Amino acid sequence: MGLGTLDIAIVLAYLAGIFVLAQWVSREKAGHSKDARDYFLASKSLPWWAIGASLIAANISAEQIIGMSGSGYAIGLAIASYEWMAAATLLIVGKWFLPVFLRNGIYTMPQFLEQRYGSRIRTLMAVFWLGLYVFVNVTSILWLGAVAVNQVTGMEQMLAVVLIGVFALLYQLYGGLKAVALTDIVQVSLLVLGGLLVTGLTLNQLGEGAGIAAGFTRLWQTQPGHFEMILSKDNPFYKDLPGISVLIGGLWIMNISYWGFNQYIIQRALAAKSIGEAQKGVLFAAFLKLLMPVIVVLPGIAAVMLAPDLDKPDQAYPTMMRMLPTGVLGLVFAALVAAIVASLASKINSVATIFTLDFYARRQQQPDQAKLVRVGRIAAAVAVVLGILTAKPLLGSFDQAFQYIQEYTGFFTPGIVVIFMLGLFWKRANEAGALAAAIGSFVLSIILKLAWPALPFIDRVGLVFLMALALAVAVSLLTPATPHKDIINTRDVDYRTSGVFNIGALAVLAILVALYSLFW
């Protein structure tokens, strides 16, 4: 499509501005050098607005914007369940998970597993998460981000991969989590503004001069099938979103794993200045998740009428961007780049955190703080280099990269949720049971996939969760209890939440009930 001179100027101004801002917010007072707490947990000083914005920035990237818009084009509003159910999940995380993590001074999710179960499960899961983040998350953001840049600018794709990776690395290399989290409010503001512009202009075009509301009404009346939240069994996409079981089945497991026990997500809340700030942060993120379908799904549905003959659904969002005037296109493209850079920087920082704190620091009796920061920076650079080198081999010939991510993580997700839920709320669970759940989740997922290929992916996740839970409970009861390994304190955890959180949570739930009632 190509960018005009004004568009290019806007994008370059954004890149320069966000880089300078990241370095400025990361500066230290005279005489103070960064230690591990500063670099990996932003000095435990993040306010609620930074936590909430950073949670969304870490979550939303090119595969989310382009992929969900494409799903909106093909399936319709039903794909919004991923976003709206995430809002409810964030309330659970804030109410019941964060109080335990923050009370026990947790830095990383593998650290929690060691303090609750023992060292073997920490090592196993740290290796899994490093592999997942580098070879699934970093590669997918690099490749799909480069696809988006290529479609908009025509830039050669591998060049785009390298430029995105190098910029995201340099952007957070000095400041660590503080550089990422304290600039994410700018990234998210740009993402929301750019997304709303795309949605507003496309709906206004559908309104034929009568405005955005008229365009939405016309779209709803013309494409009623694209506004059904619960798909029937005769729907061709039922296997992707299997009806009512989306609301009561495996999607809960996927959301709880992602928002509650995922290092690059939860790390923002672990860096809060207090439990109250952390809970307000996840509440802010929950409200933003309610808004996301307007930004990432509605343009795809609008494309059904504005561009009905697309070769692939994933072309929907770039096609809608082509309709934007010069200047606005530059702003929206800058928003897309912001989503890519913010999400990639989050993954890079979490790779550095897990490698440094869960591997390197454990092997040092009294680790030097400056050296820990240096090791973290080296780990971040290695992660980016590996991502650049493997992005094309892993994803270059893959038609549906989002499905690649879901399939890979879905083999392990049920076991992860079992391990953490039992670790948080059942003291009799032991390391043998946790290992059985972790290994059993993978084995059972493979068996079900081969034996029952017609079973929807989301339903398989739910079934494997129940089986892995039963396995973990049985193994824990059949093997000796290990209370000496459990140093996680849950006896004096205060699960009470503030009035602001309670009122906000009720508002989120009320909006969700209204949305599902309206679009059932």
Short mmCIF file of C-alpha atoms in Angstrom, two decimals:
data_model
loop_
_atom_site.label_atom_id
_atom_site.label_comp_id
_atom_site.label_asym_id
_atom_site.label_seq_id
_atom_site.Cartn_x
_atom_site.Cartn_y
_atom_site.Cartn_z
CA MET A 1 0.00 0.00 0.00
CA GLY A 2 2.93 2.34 0.71
CA LEU A 3 3.31 5.17 3.19
CA GLY A 4 3.29 8.85 2.26
CA THR A 5 5.93 11.31 3.44
CA LEU A 6 3.74 12.49 6.31
CA ASP A 7 3.04 8.88 7.34
CA ILE A 8 6.76 8.05 7.40
CA ALA A 9 7.49 11.18 9.44
CA ILE A 10 4.85 10.18 12.02
CA VAL A 11 6.24 6.63 12.34
CA LEU A 12 9.85 7.85 12.67
CA ALA A 13 8.78 10.44 15.27
CA TYR A 14 7.06 7.68 17.26
CA LEU A 15 10.10 5.38 17.12
CA ALA A 16 12.49 8.14 18.19
CA GLY A 17 10.15 9.42 20.89
CA ILE A 18 9.41 6.05 22.49
CA PHE A 19 13.11 5.12 22.48
CA VAL A 20 14.13 8.36 24.20
CA LEU A 21 11.27 8.04 26.69
CA ALA A 22 12.29 4.46 27.57
CA GLN A 23 15.83 5.56 28.36
CA TRP A 24 14.64 8.58 30.34
CA VAL A 25 12.24 6.69 32.62
CA SER A 26 14.96 4.06 33.22
CA ARG A 27 17.54 6.49 34.55
CA GLU A 28 18.84 5.96 38.08
CA LYS A 29 19.69 8.49 40.77
CA ALA A 30 23.31 9.60 40.91
CA GLY A 31 25.49 7.02 42.64
CA HIS A 32 22.97 4.16 42.29
CA SER A 33 23.59 1.30 39.87
CA LYS A 34 20.85 -1.08 38.74
CA ASP A 35 20.42 -4.28 40.71
CA ALA A 36 18.26 -7.32 39.88
CA ARG A 37 15.23 -5.84 41.65
CA ASP A 38 15.53 -2.65 39.58
CA TYR A 39 16.06 -4.42 36.26
CA PHE A 40 13.65 -7.35 36.48
CA LEU A 41 10.94 -5.91 38.74
CA ALA A 42 11.18 -2.16 38.04
CA SER A 43 12.32 -1.53 41.64
CA LYS A 44 8.92 -2.85 42.84
CA SER A 45 7.53 0.61 42.18
CA LEU A 46 4.98 0.31 39.36
CA PRO A 47 1.73 2.27 39.78
CA TRP A 48 -1.65 0.84 38.74
CA TRP A 49 -1.88 2.68 35.42
CA ALA A 50 1.51 1.34 34.30
CA ILE A 51 0.57 -2.21 35.35
CA GLY A 52 -2.76 -2.16 33.52
CA ALA A 53 -1.38 -0.60 30.35
CA SER A 54 1.65 -2.89 30.34
CA LEU A 55 -0.52 -6.01 30.74
CA ILE A 56 -2.39 -5.07 27.57
CA ALA A 57 0.74 -3.99 25.69
CA ALA A 58 2.40 -7.32 26.49
CA ASN A 59 -0.71 -9.14 25.27
CA ILE A 60 -1.63 -7.30 22.06
CA SER A 61 0.67 -7.69 19.06
CA ALA A 62 0.48 -8.16 15.30
CA GLU A 63 -0.87 -11.70 15.52
CA GLN A 64 -3.62 -10.44 17.84
CA ILE A 65 -4.64 -7.45 15.74
CA ILE A 66 -4.36 -9.05 12.30
CA GLY A 67 -5.34 -12.55 13.42
CA MET A 68 -8.42 -11.57 15.42
CA SER A 69 -9.53 -9.13 12.75
CA GLY A 70 -9.22 -11.99 10.26
CA SER A 71 -11.26 -14.19 12.59
CA GLY A 72 -13.85 -11.41 12.76
CA TYR A 73 -14.02 -11.50 8.96
CA ALA A 74 -14.40 -15.30 8.85
CA ILE A 75 -16.24 -16.15 12.08
CA GLY A 76 -17.62 -12.91 13.47
CA LEU A 77 -17.97 -11.47 16.97
CA ALA A 78 -17.76 -14.94 18.58
CA ILE A 79 -13.95 -14.61 18.53
CA ALA A 80 -14.37 -11.76 21.05
CA SER A 81 -14.86 -14.40 23.77
CA TYR A 82 -11.06 -14.60 23.98
CA GLU A 83 -11.02 -10.92 24.98
CA TRP A 84 -14.16 -10.64 27.08
CA MET A 85 -13.53 -13.80 29.10
CA ALA A 86 -9.99 -12.53 29.72
CA ALA A 87 -11.56 -9.53 31.48
CA ALA A 88 -13.33 -11.86 33.93
CA THR A 89 -10.15 -13.91 34.37
CA LEU A 90 -8.17 -10.81 35.35
CA LEU A 91 -10.59 -10.24 38.22
CA ILE A 92 -9.86 -13.78 39.49
CA VAL A 93 -6.12 -13.14 39.22
CA GLY A 94 -6.37 -9.90 41.17
CA LYS A 95 -8.63 -11.30 43.88
CA TRP A 96 -7.08 -14.73 44.59
CA PHE A 97 -3.68 -15.19 42.91
CA LEU A 98 -1.81 -11.91 43.37
CA PRO A 99 -2.24 -11.79 47.18
CA VAL A 100 -0.33 -15.08 47.50
CA PHE A 101 2.40 -14.14 45.03
CA LEU A 102 3.04 -10.71 46.52
CA ARG A 103 2.83 -11.93 50.14
CA ASN A 104 5.64 -14.39 49.38
CA GLY A 105 7.85 -11.98 47.45
CA ILE A 106 7.73 -13.96 44.21
CA TYR A 107 9.89 -12.72 41.29
CA THR A 108 9.26 -15.51 38.76
CA MET A 109 6.73 -18.27 38.27
CA PRO A 110 9.40 -21.04 38.38
CA GLN A 111 10.55 -19.57 41.72
CA PHE A 112 7.03 -20.04 43.12
CA LEU A 113 7.06 -23.67 41.99
CA GLU A 114 10.34 -24.37 43.79
CA GLN A 115 9.19 -22.71 47.01
CA ARG A 116 5.93 -24.65 46.85
CA TYR A 117 7.06 -28.05 45.52
CA GLY A 118 10.82 -28.37 45.04
CA SER A 119 13.66 -27.72 42.60
CA ARG A 120 12.87 -30.33 39.92
CA ILE A 121 9.54 -28.82 38.91
CA ARG A 122 11.13 -25.34 38.87
CA THR A 123 13.82 -26.47 36.45
CA LEU A 124 11.37 -28.38 34.23
CA MET A 125 8.97 -25.46 33.88
CA ALA A 126 11.75 -22.86 33.50
CA VAL A 127 13.12 -24.84 30.54
CA PHE A 128 9.60 -25.11 29.09
CA TRP A 129 8.91 -21.38 29.41
CA LEU A 130 12.26 -20.39 27.92
CA GLY A 131 11.59 -22.64 24.93
CA LEU A 132 8.04 -21.34 24.59
CA TYR A 133 8.99 -17.66 24.82
CA VAL A 134 11.96 -17.84 22.43
CA PHE A 135 10.80 -20.35 19.81
CA VAL A 136 7.05 -19.66 19.86
CA ASN A 137 6.34 -16.17 21.21
CA VAL A 138 9.40 -14.19 20.09
CA THR A 139 9.50 -15.88 16.68
CA SER A 140 5.78 -15.41 16.05
CA ILE A 141 5.84 -11.72 16.98
CA LEU A 142 8.91 -11.13 14.83
CA TRP A 143 7.50 -13.00 11.82
CA LEU A 144 3.91 -11.82 11.97
CA GLY A 145 5.05 -8.31 12.81
CA ALA A 146 7.27 -8.41 9.73
CA VAL A 147 4.33 -9.67 7.65
CA ALA A 148 2.32 -6.64 8.78
CA VAL A 149 5.18 -4.24 7.99
CA ASN A 150 5.65 -5.88 4.58
CA GLN A 151 1.95 -5.57 3.72
CA VAL A 152 1.87 -1.89 4.64
CA THR A 153 5.26 -0.66 3.40
CA GLY A 154 6.50 -3.31 0.97
CA MET A 155 9.71 -3.72 3.00
CA GLU A 156 11.48 -7.07 2.48
CA GLN A 157 10.23 -9.39 5.19
CA MET A 158 13.51 -10.63 6.66
CA LEU A 159 14.81 -7.07 6.82
CA ALA A 160 11.67 -6.17 8.77
CA VAL A 161 12.29 -9.12 11.13
CA VAL A 162 15.81 -7.88 11.87
CA LEU A 163 14.80 -4.23 12.33
CA ILE A 164 11.90 -5.09 14.65
CA GLY A 165 14.07 -7.42 16.74
CA VAL A 166 16.98 -5.01 17.07
CA PHE A 167 14.77 -2.03 17.94
CA ALA A 168 12.78 -3.95 20.58
CA LEU A 169 16.03 -5.22 22.12
CA LEU A 170 17.72 -1.81 22.29
CA TYR A 171 14.51 -0.16 23.52
CA GLN A 172 14.48 -2.23 26.74
CA LEU A 173 18.14 -3.31 27.05
CA TYR A 174 19.25 -0.60 29.46
CA GLY A 175 16.17 -0.15 31.62
CA GLY A 176 14.65 -3.65 31.74
CA LEU A 177 11.06 -3.92 32.96
CA LYS A 178 10.93 -0.27 34.00
CA ALA A 179 11.67 0.84 30.43
CA VAL A 180 8.90 -1.44 29.14
CA ALA A 181 6.20 -0.84 31.73
CA LEU A 182 6.51 2.93 32.18
CA THR A 183 6.32 3.56 28.41
CA ASP A 184 3.47 1.13 27.78
CA ILE A 185 0.87 3.73 28.72
CA VAL A 186 2.01 5.62 25.60
CA GLN A 187 2.01 2.43 23.53
CA VAL A 188 -1.48 1.44 24.64
CA SER A 189 -2.87 4.95 24.19
CA LEU A 190 -1.55 4.92 20.62
CA LEU A 191 -2.89 1.40 20.06
CA VAL A 192 -6.37 2.35 21.30
CA LEU A 193 -6.42 5.63 19.36
CA GLY A 194 -5.22 3.98 16.14
CA GLY A 195 -7.64 1.08 16.51
CA LEU A 196 -10.60 3.34 17.18
CA LEU A 197 -9.70 5.40 14.13
CA VAL A 198 -9.76 2.31 11.89
CA THR A 199 -13.06 1.15 13.38
CA GLY A 200 -14.64 4.59 13.27
CA LEU A 201 -13.64 5.34 9.68
CA THR A 202 -14.74 1.93 8.38
CA LEU A 203 -18.11 2.13 10.14
CA ASN A 204 -18.54 5.70 8.94
CA GLN A 205 -17.96 4.50 5.38
CA LEU A 206 -20.65 1.85 5.90
CA GLY A 207 -22.95 4.59 7.23
CA GLU A 208 -22.73 6.37 3.86
CA GLY A 209 -22.67 9.81 5.41
CA ALA A 210 -25.08 9.06 8.27
CA GLY A 211 -22.31 8.45 10.82
CA ILE A 212 -20.66 5.66 12.80
CA ALA A 213 -23.81 4.52 14.62
CA ALA A 214 -25.68 4.18 11.34
CA GLY A 215 -22.78 2.19 9.90
CA PHE A 216 -22.78 -0.20 12.85
CA THR A 217 -26.56 -0.65 12.62
CA ARG A 218 -26.33 -1.39 8.91
CA LEU A 219 -23.52 -3.89 9.49
CA TRP A 220 -25.46 -5.66 12.28
CA GLN A 221 -28.65 -5.85 10.21
CA THR A 222 -26.87 -6.97 7.03
CA GLN A 223 -24.54 -9.53 8.67
CA PRO A 224 -26.52 -10.90 11.68
CA GLY A 225 -24.62 -14.20 11.58
CA HIS A 226 -21.39 -12.32 12.29
CA PHE A 227 -22.82 -11.00 15.58
CA GLU A 228 -23.57 -14.34 17.24
CA MET A 229 -21.41 -15.00 20.30
CA ILE A 230 -22.39 -18.66 20.72
CA LEU A 231 -21.94 -20.74 17.56
CA SER A 232 -24.30 -23.61 16.76
CA LYS A 233 -23.02 -27.07 15.80
CA ASP A 234 -23.87 -26.54 12.13
CA ASN A 235 -21.58 -23.49 11.99
CA PRO A 236 -18.46 -24.25 9.88
CA PHE A 237 -16.28 -22.72 12.61
CA TYR A 238 -17.84 -24.66 15.49
CA LYS A 239 -14.61 -26.65 15.95
CA ASP A 240 -12.72 -23.40 16.64
CA LEU A 241 -15.33 -22.02 19.05
CA PRO A 242 -17.52 -24.94 20.20
CA GLY A 243 -20.72 -23.24 21.33
CA ILE A 244 -21.59 -22.99 24.99
CA SER A 245 -18.49 -24.92 26.06
CA VAL A 246 -16.49 -21.78 25.22
CA LEU A 247 -18.14 -20.17 28.26
CA ILE A 248 -17.91 -23.14 30.63
CA GLY A 249 -15.00 -25.20 29.35
CA GLY A 250 -11.43 -25.10 28.16
CA LEU A 251 -11.21 -21.40 27.35
CA TRP A 252 -11.21 -20.72 31.10
CA ILE A 253 -8.17 -22.98 31.47
CA MET A 254 -6.34 -21.18 28.68
CA ASN A 255 -7.17 -17.77 30.12
CA ILE A 256 -6.21 -18.68 33.69
CA SER A 257 -2.89 -20.08 32.51
CA TYR A 258 -2.15 -17.05 30.34
CA TRP A 259 -3.21 -14.25 32.70
CA GLY A 260 -2.44 -15.89 36.03
CA PHE A 261 0.73 -17.96 35.62
CA ASN A 262 2.50 -16.54 32.56
CA GLN A 263 5.77 -14.80 33.44
CA TYR A 264 5.68 -12.03 30.85
CA ILE A 265 2.13 -11.15 31.91
CA ILE A 266 2.19 -11.55 35.68
CA GLN A 267 5.64 -9.94 36.00
CA ARG A 268 4.03 -6.50 35.73
CA ALA A 269 1.79 -7.13 38.74
CA LEU A 270 4.68 -8.65 40.71
CA ALA A 271 6.49 -5.32 40.25
CA ALA A 272 3.66 -3.31 41.86
CA LYS A 273 4.44 -0.93 44.70
CA SER A 274 1.64 -2.58 46.73
CA ILE A 275 -1.10 -5.22 46.48
CA GLY A 276 -3.67 -2.44 46.14
CA GLU A 277 -1.85 -0.97 43.13
CA ALA A 278 -1.51 -4.44 41.55
CA GLN A 279 -5.24 -5.09 41.91
CA LYS A 280 -6.19 -1.70 40.51
CA GLY A 281 -3.81 -2.41 37.63
CA VAL A 282 -5.47 -5.69 36.67
CA LEU A 283 -8.88 -4.02 37.01
CA PHE A 284 -7.75 -1.30 34.57
CA ALA A 285 -6.56 -4.05 32.20
CA ALA A 286 -9.95 -5.81 32.51
CA PHE A 287 -11.76 -2.67 31.33
CA LEU A 288 -9.31 -2.34 28.43
CA LYS A 289 -10.00 -5.97 27.44
CA LEU A 290 -13.72 -5.13 27.17
CA LEU A 291 -12.76 -2.50 24.58
CA MET A 292 -10.38 -4.67 22.53
CA PRO A 293 -13.01 -6.35 20.25
CA VAL A 294 -14.08 -2.88 19.08
CA ILE A 295 -10.49 -2.33 17.96
CA VAL A 296 -9.45 -5.75 16.65
CA VAL A 297 -12.69 -7.57 15.68
CA LEU A 298 -15.11 -4.95 14.34
CA PRO A 299 -12.82 -3.87 11.45
CA GLY A 300 -12.75 -7.50 10.31
CA ILE A 301 -16.53 -7.75 10.37
CA ALA A 302 -16.81 -4.44 8.51
CA ALA A 303 -14.47 -5.83 5.85
CA VAL A 304 -17.11 -8.48 5.03
CA MET A 305 -19.11 -5.69 3.40
CA LEU A 306 -16.32 -3.33 2.34
CA ALA A 307 -14.01 -6.01 0.89
CA PRO A 308 -16.08 -9.20 0.41
CA ASP A 309 -13.65 -10.96 -1.96
CA LEU A 310 -10.46 -11.22 0.09
CA ASP A 311 -8.25 -14.23 -0.64
CA LYS A 312 -7.47 -14.76 3.06
CA PRO A 313 -9.29 -13.50 6.17
CA ASP A 314 -6.01 -12.16 7.61
CA GLN A 315 -5.96 -9.57 4.83
CA ALA A 316 -8.95 -7.83 6.43
CA TYR A 317 -7.09 -5.41 8.71
CA PRO A 318 -4.42 -4.33 6.19
CA THR A 319 -7.22 -3.85 3.63
CA MET A 320 -9.11 -1.57 6.03
CA MET A 321 -5.88 0.37 6.62
CA ARG A 322 -5.66 1.05 2.85
CA MET A 323 -8.83 3.11 3.15
CA LEU A 324 -7.23 5.54 5.61
CA PRO A 325 -6.12 8.99 4.45
CA THR A 326 -2.47 10.06 4.61
CA GLY A 327 -1.49 11.05 8.13
CA VAL A 328 -4.13 8.87 9.71
CA LEU A 329 -2.48 5.88 8.03
CA GLY A 330 0.86 6.88 9.57
CA LEU A 331 -0.72 7.13 13.02
CA VAL A 332 -2.46 3.74 12.70
CA PHE A 333 0.72 2.11 11.35
CA ALA A 334 2.65 3.60 14.28
CA ALA A 335 0.03 2.03 16.58
CA LEU A 336 0.58 -1.34 14.91
CA VAL A 337 4.35 -0.99 15.34
CA ALA A 338 3.78 0.05 18.97
CA ALA A 339 1.85 -3.16 19.59
CA ILE A 340 4.62 -5.25 18.00
CA VAL A 341 7.47 -3.54 19.84
CA ALA A 342 5.78 -3.45 23.26
CA SER A 343 4.77 -7.11 23.13
CA LEU A 344 8.16 -8.26 21.85
CA ALA A 345 10.05 -6.22 24.47
CA SER A 346 7.92 -7.87 27.17
CA LYS A 347 8.82 -11.36 25.99
CA ILE A 348 12.52 -10.48 25.70
CA ASN A 349 12.56 -9.10 29.25
CA SER A 350 10.85 -12.19 30.64
CA VAL A 351 13.33 -14.51 28.90
CA ALA A 352 16.13 -12.51 30.54
CA THR A 353 14.36 -12.68 33.92
CA ILE A 354 13.79 -16.44 33.89
CA PHE A 355 17.26 -17.29 32.58
CA THR A 356 19.02 -14.99 35.05
CA LEU A 357 16.99 -15.66 38.21
CA ASP A 358 15.93 -19.27 37.64
CA PHE A 359 19.21 -20.61 36.21
CA TYR A 360 22.22 -18.34 36.62
CA ALA A 361 21.51 -16.84 40.06
CA ARG A 362 20.66 -20.25 41.60
CA ARG A 363 24.20 -21.43 40.85
CA GLN A 364 25.84 -18.47 42.59
CA GLN A 365 26.17 -18.43 46.38
CA GLN A 366 26.18 -14.64 46.60
CA PRO A 367 25.46 -13.32 43.11
CA ASP A 368 26.80 -9.89 42.27
CA GLN A 369 23.87 -7.60 41.45
CA ALA A 370 25.59 -5.77 38.62
CA LYS A 371 26.58 -9.10 37.10
CA LEU A 372 22.98 -10.35 37.27
CA VAL A 373 21.86 -7.31 35.29
CA ARG A 374 24.67 -7.90 32.78
CA VAL A 375 23.71 -11.56 32.39
CA GLY A 376 20.08 -10.50 31.88
CA ARG A 377 21.08 -8.16 29.06
CA ILE A 378 23.17 -10.87 27.39
CA ALA A 379 20.26 -13.33 27.69
CA ALA A 380 17.93 -10.77 26.10
CA ALA A 381 20.32 -10.29 23.17
CA VAL A 382 20.70 -14.06 22.66
CA ALA A 383 16.90 -14.48 22.69
CA VAL A 384 16.50 -11.89 19.92
CA VAL A 385 19.27 -13.42 17.80
CA LEU A 386 17.71 -16.89 18.16
CA GLY A 387 14.29 -15.47 17.31
CA ILE A 388 15.60 -13.74 14.16
CA LEU A 389 17.43 -16.88 13.00
CA THR A 390 14.51 -19.26 13.58
CA ALA A 391 11.47 -17.09 12.70
CA LYS A 392 11.40 -17.97 9.00
CA PRO A 393 12.26 -21.70 9.37
CA LEU A 394 9.56 -22.15 12.03
CA LEU A 395 6.82 -19.93 10.62
CA GLY A 396 7.70 -19.08 7.01
CA SER A 397 5.70 -21.92 5.47
CA PHE A 398 2.99 -22.04 8.14
CA ASP A 399 -0.42 -20.86 6.90
CA GLN A 400 -1.96 -20.26 10.33
CA ALA A 401 0.74 -19.16 12.75
CA PHE A 402 -1.82 -18.44 15.46
CA GLN A 403 -2.89 -22.09 15.39
CA TYR A 404 0.79 -23.10 15.70
CA ILE A 405 0.98 -21.10 18.93
CA GLN A 406 -2.27 -22.50 20.29
CA GLU A 407 -1.41 -26.11 19.49
CA TYR A 408 2.04 -25.93 21.07
CA THR A 409 0.97 -24.23 24.27
CA GLY A 410 -2.30 -26.18 24.50
CA PHE A 411 -0.43 -29.42 25.15
CA PHE A 412 0.96 -27.97 28.39
CA THR A 413 -1.65 -25.42 29.48
CA PRO A 414 -3.92 -27.86 31.41
CA GLY A 415 -0.98 -29.19 33.46
CA ILE A 416 0.27 -25.68 34.25
CA VAL A 417 -3.13 -24.67 35.62
CA VAL A 418 -3.36 -27.86 37.71
CA ILE A 419 0.12 -27.34 39.20
CA PHE A 420 -0.49 -23.74 40.19
CA MET A 421 -4.08 -24.10 41.38
CA LEU A 422 -3.19 -27.03 43.64
CA GLY A 423 -0.06 -25.20 44.76
CA LEU A 424 -2.10 -22.15 45.73
CA PHE A 425 -5.09 -23.84 47.36
CA TRP A 426 -4.32 -27.47 48.37
CA LYS A 427 -1.47 -28.02 50.81
CA ARG A 428 -1.41 -31.81 50.33
CA ALA A 429 -0.24 -31.46 46.72
CA ASN A 430 3.41 -32.47 46.36
CA GLU A 431 6.17 -32.41 43.75
CA ALA A 432 5.40 -35.93 42.53
CA GLY A 433 1.82 -34.90 41.80
CA ALA A 434 2.98 -31.69 40.10
CA LEU A 435 5.42 -33.58 37.86
CA ALA A 436 2.69 -36.12 37.03
CA ALA A 437 0.37 -33.26 35.97
CA ALA A 438 3.05 -31.57 33.86
CA ILE A 439 4.08 -34.74 32.02
CA GLY A 440 0.55 -36.15 31.94
CA SER A 441 -0.83 -32.98 30.36
CA PHE A 442 1.47 -33.37 27.36
CA VAL A 443 0.97 -37.13 26.98
CA LEU A 444 -2.82 -36.98 27.41
CA SER A 445 -3.09 -34.10 24.93
CA ILE A 446 -1.19 -36.08 22.29
CA ILE A 447 -3.32 -39.19 22.91
CA LEU A 448 -6.60 -37.27 22.66
CA LYS A 449 -5.45 -35.40 19.54
CA LEU A 450 -4.60 -38.67 17.79
CA ALA A 451 -7.53 -40.73 19.10
CA TRP A 452 -10.22 -38.04 18.74
CA PRO A 453 -9.16 -35.61 15.98
CA ALA A 454 -12.69 -34.22 15.60
CA LEU A 455 -12.72 -32.99 19.21
CA PRO A 456 -12.55 -29.16 19.28
CA PHE A 457 -9.26 -27.84 20.60
CA ILE A 458 -10.91 -25.90 23.44
CA ASP A 459 -12.83 -28.99 24.58
CA ARG A 460 -9.64 -31.04 24.51
CA VAL A 461 -7.95 -28.54 26.82
CA GLY A 462 -10.86 -28.82 29.26
CA LEU A 463 -10.86 -32.63 29.25
CA VAL A 464 -7.08 -32.86 29.69
CA PHE A 465 -7.30 -30.41 32.59
CA LEU A 466 -9.78 -32.67 34.41
CA MET A 467 -7.66 -35.76 33.76
CA ALA A 468 -4.41 -34.04 34.78
CA LEU A 469 -6.12 -32.76 37.93
CA ALA A 470 -7.28 -36.27 38.85
CA LEU A 471 -3.79 -37.61 38.14
CA ALA A 472 -2.08 -34.96 40.29
CA VAL A 473 -4.46 -35.53 43.21
CA ALA A 474 -4.08 -39.32 43.01
CA VAL A 475 -0.27 -39.23 42.82
CA SER A 476 -0.06 -36.69 45.65
CA LEU A 477 -2.23 -38.89 47.90
CA LEU A 478 -0.31 -42.06 46.99
CA THR A 479 3.12 -40.54 47.69
CA PRO A 480 4.50 -39.07 50.93
CA ALA A 481 3.62 -35.50 51.81
CA THR A 482 6.56 -33.09 51.62
CA PRO A 483 5.71 -30.18 53.91
CA HIS A 484 9.42 -29.42 54.38
CA LYS A 485 9.63 -28.36 50.72
CA ASP A 486 6.64 -26.03 50.95
CA ILE A 487 7.73 -22.62 52.17
CA ILE A 488 4.87 -20.69 50.54
CA ASN A 489 2.91 -18.92 53.26
CA THR A 490 -0.85 -18.84 52.68
CA ARG A 491 -2.03 -18.74 56.31
CA ASP A 492 -1.96 -14.97 56.72
CA VAL A 493 -2.76 -13.95 53.13
CA ASP A 494 -5.40 -11.21 53.08
CA TYR A 495 -7.84 -11.80 50.22
CA ARG A 496 -9.93 -8.73 51.00
CA THR A 497 -10.09 -6.17 48.19
CA SER A 498 -10.71 -2.43 48.20
CA GLY A 499 -14.02 -0.78 47.47
CA VAL A 500 -12.65 0.52 44.17
CA PHE A 501 -11.72 -2.99 43.06
CA ASN A 502 -15.07 -4.45 44.18
CA ILE A 503 -17.16 -1.79 42.43
CA GLY A 504 -15.02 -2.00 39.30
CA ALA A 505 -15.22 -5.81 39.26
CA LEU A 506 -19.02 -5.68 39.51
CA ALA A 507 -19.10 -3.17 36.65
CA VAL A 508 -16.94 -5.45 34.46
CA LEU A 509 -19.18 -8.44 35.19
CA ALA A 510 -22.34 -6.42 34.53
CA ILE A 511 -20.98 -5.25 31.16
CA LEU A 512 -20.08 -8.85 30.26
CA VAL A 513 -23.59 -10.07 31.11
CA ALA A 514 -25.07 -7.26 29.01
CA LEU A 515 -22.79 -8.01 26.03
CA TYR A 516 -23.51 -11.73 26.00
CA SER A 517 -27.23 -11.11 26.46
CA LEU A 518 -27.26 -8.66 23.56
CA PHE A 519 -25.21 -10.79 21.12
CA TRP A 520 -26.25 -14.31 22.20
#
